[in-house]
Coordinates of C-alpha atoms in Angstrom, one line a residue:
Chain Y
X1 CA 106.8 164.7 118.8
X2 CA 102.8 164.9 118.1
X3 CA 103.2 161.1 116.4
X4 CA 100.4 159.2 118.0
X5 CA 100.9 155.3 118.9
X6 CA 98.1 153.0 117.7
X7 CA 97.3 149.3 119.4
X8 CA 97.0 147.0 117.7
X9 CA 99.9 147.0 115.1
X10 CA 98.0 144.5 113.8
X11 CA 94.7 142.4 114.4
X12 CA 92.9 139.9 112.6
X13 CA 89.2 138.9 112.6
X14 CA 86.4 137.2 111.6
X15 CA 84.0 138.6 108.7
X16 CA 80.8 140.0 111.3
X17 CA 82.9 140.7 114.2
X18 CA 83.6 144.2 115.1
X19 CA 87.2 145.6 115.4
X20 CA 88.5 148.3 117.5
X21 CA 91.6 150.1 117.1
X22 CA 93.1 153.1 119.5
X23 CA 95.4 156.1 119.3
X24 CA 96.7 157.7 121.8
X25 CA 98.9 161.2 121.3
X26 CA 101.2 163.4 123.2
X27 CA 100.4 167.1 123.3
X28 CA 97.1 169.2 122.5
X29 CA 95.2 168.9 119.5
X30 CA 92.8 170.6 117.4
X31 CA 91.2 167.2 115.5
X32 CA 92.1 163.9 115.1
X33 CA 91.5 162.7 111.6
X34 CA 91.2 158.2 110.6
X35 CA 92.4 157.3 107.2
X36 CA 92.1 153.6 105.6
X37 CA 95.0 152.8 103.1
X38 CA 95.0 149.7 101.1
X39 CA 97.9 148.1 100.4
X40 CA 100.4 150.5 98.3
X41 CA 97.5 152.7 97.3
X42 CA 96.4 156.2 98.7
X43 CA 94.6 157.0 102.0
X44 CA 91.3 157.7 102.4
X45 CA 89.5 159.9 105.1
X46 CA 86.9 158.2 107.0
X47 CA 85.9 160.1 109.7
X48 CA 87.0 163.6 111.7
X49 CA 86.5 164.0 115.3
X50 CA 86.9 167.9 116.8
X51 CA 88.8 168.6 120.2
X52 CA 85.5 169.7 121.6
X53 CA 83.6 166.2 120.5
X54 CA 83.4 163.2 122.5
X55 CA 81.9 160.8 120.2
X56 CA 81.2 160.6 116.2
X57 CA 79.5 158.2 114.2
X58 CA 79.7 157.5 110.6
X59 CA 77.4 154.4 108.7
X60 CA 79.5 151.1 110.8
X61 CA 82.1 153.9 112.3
X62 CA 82.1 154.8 115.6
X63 CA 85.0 157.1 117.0
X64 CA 85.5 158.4 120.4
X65 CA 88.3 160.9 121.7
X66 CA 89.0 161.4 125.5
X67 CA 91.0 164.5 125.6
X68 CA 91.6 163.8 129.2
X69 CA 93.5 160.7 128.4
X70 CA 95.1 161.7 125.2
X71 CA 93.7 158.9 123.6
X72 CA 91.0 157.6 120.7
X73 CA 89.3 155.0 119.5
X74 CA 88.1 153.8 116.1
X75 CA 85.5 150.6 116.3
X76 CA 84.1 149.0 113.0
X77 CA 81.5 146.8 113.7
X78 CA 80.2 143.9 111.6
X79 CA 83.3 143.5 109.6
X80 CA 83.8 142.7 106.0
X81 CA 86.1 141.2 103.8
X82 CA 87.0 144.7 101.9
X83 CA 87.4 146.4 105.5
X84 CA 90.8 144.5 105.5
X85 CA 93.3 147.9 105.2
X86 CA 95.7 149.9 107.2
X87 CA 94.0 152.3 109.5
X88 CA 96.1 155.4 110.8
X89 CA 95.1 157.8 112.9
X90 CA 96.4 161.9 112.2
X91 CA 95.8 164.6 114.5
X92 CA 96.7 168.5 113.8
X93 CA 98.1 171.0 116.6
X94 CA 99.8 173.1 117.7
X95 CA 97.9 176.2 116.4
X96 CA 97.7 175.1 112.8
X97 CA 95.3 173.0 111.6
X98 CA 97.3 172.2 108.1
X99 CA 99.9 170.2 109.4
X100 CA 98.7 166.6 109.6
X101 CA 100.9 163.9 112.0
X102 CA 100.1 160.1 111.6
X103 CA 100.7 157.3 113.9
X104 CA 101.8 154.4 113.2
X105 CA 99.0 152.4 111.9
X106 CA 97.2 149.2 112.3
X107 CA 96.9 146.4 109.8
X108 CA 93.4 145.0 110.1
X109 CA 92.8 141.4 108.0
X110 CA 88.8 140.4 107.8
X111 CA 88.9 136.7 107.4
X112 CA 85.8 135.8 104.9
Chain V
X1 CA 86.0 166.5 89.8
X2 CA 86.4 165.2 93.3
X3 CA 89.9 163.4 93.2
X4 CA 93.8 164.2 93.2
X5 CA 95.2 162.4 90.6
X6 CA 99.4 161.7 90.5
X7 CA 101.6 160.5 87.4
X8 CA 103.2 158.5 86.9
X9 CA 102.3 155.4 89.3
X10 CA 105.4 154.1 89.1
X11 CA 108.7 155.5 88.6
X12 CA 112.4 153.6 88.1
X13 CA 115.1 156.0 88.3
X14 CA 118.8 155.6 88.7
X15 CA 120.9 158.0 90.8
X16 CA 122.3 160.2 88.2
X17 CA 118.7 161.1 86.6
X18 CA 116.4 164.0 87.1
X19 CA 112.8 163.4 87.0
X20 CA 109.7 165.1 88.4
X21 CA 106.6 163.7 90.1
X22 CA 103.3 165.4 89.2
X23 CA 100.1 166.4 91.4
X24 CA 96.8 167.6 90.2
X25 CA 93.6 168.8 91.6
X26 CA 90.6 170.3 90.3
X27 CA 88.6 170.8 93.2
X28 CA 89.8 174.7 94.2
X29 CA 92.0 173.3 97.6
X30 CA 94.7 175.9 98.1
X31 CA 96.9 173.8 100.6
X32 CA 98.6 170.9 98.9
X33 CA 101.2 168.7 100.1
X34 CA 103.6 166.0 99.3
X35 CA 104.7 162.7 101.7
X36 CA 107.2 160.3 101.6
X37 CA 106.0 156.6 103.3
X38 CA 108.5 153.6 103.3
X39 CA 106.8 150.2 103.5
X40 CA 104.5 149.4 106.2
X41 CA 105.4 152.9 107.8
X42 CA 103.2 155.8 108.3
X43 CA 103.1 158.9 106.2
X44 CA 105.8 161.7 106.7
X45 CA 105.0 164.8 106.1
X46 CA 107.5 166.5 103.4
X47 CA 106.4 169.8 102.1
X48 CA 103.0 172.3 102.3
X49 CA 102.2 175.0 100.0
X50 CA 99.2 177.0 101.1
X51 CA 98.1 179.8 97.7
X52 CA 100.9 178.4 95.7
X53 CA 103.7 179.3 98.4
X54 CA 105.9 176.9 100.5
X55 CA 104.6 177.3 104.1
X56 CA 106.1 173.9 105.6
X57 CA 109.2 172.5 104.6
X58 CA 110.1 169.3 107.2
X59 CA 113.8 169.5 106.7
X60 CA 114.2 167.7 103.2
X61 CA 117.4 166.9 101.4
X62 CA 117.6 169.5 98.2
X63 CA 117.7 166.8 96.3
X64 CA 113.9 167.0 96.6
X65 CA 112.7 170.4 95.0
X66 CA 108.8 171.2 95.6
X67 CA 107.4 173.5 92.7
X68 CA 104.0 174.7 93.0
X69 CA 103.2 176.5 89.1
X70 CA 98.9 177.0 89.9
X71 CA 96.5 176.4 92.2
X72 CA 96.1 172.8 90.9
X73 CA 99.1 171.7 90.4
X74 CA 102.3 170.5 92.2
X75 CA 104.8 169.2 91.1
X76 CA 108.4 167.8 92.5
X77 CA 111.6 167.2 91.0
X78 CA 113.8 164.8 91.7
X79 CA 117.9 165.1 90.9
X80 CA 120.5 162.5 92.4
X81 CA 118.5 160.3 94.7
X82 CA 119.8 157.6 97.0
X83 CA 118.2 153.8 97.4
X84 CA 116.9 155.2 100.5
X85 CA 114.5 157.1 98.8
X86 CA 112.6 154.5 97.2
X87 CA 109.0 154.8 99.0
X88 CA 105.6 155.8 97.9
X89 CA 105.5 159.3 97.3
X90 CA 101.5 160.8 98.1
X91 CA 100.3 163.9 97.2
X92 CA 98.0 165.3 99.2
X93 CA 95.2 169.0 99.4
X94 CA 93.0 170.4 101.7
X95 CA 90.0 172.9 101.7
X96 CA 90.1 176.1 101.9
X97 CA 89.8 177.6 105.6
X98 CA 91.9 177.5 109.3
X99 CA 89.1 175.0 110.7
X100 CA 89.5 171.3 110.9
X101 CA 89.4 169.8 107.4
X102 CA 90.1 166.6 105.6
X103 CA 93.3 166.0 103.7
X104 CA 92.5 163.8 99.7
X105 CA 95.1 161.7 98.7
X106 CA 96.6 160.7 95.6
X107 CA 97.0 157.4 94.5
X108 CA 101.2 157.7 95.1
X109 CA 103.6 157.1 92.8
X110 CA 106.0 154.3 93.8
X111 CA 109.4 155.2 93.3
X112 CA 112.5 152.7 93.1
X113 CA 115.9 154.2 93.1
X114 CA 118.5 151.7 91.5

């Protein structure tokens, strides 16, 4: 199975502080894709990273992807409040990139 | 119009009824998709049409029938549910293209099954 395993399951924080999550997967990939989801709402894409990329950035996002190690990372830095979400990280493979697998998520909670 | 909308946001159903969920976009994707997620669990992929035909089914019970009518909408029908299927059902399209894209998300309708 392509389901990717994110650390923390959960973490909590300080509004300011910066939070970093990580993903790590199984087989090849073609991207890996981080979605926020509030609580029982829909997701929302925040940033893709290509197979071929190292490093993306995107306003306080910063991803990284080692390909090597199977494994990403999503920081956040200078926290707020309204960053407190879900965060899953979804990668496509396999050939097709229309099939989307999600791990299984961290809960981040920004204390004001 | 940038946004996939779903009705209704909330859905009570007993086990005998038929109902349908509804999905609409407006922004020309022609891969759209419906998940299932249980509480503080990840999103599982149910079906994928790509141009209004059904290119990934993951091995759903028929009680869950996919129907794509258009290009913008998608709908699916419900008939003889279990409790176990109570979850937050989210709908889901993607660009155009075989490159890497982003999937838009619905809001979800949250299904209870009594």
């Amino acid at each position: 199975s392509q389901q990717g395993e994110e650390d923390p399951q959960a973490l909590s924080i300080q509004e300011g502080e910066n939070a970093t999550m990580n993903c790590s997967y199984k087989t090849s990939i073609n991207n890996l894709q981080w979605y926020r989801q509030n609580s029982g709402r829909g997701l929302v894409h925040l940033i893709l990273i290509r197979s071929n990329e190292r490093e993306k950035h995107s306003g306080r996002l910063r991803v990284t992807l080692d390909t090597s190690k199977k494994s990403s990372s999503l920081l956040i830095t200078a926290s707020r409040a309204a960053d407190t979400a879900s965060y899953f990280c979804a990668m496509t493979g396999g050939g097709s990139n229309y099939k989307l697998t999600f791990g299984k998520g961290t809960l981040l909670t920004v204390n004001p | 119009d940038t946004e996939v909308t779903q009705t209704p946001k909330h859905l009570v159903m007993g086990m005998t009824n038929k109902k349908s969920l509804k999905c609409e976009q407006h922004m020309g994707h022609r891969a759209m998709y419906w998940y299932k997620q249980k509480a503080k669990k990840p999103p599982e992929l149910m079906f994928v049409y790509s141009y209004e035909k059904l290119s990934i089914n993951e091995s759903v019970p028929s009680r869950f029938s996919p129907e794509c009518p258009n290009s913008s909408l998608l709908n699916l029908h419900l008939h003889a549910l279990q409790p176990e299927d109570s979850a937050l059902y989210l709908c889901a399209s993607r660009p155009p293209g075989q490159g890497s894209r982003e999937q838009f998300f619905g809001p979800g309708t949250r299904l209870t099954v009594l």
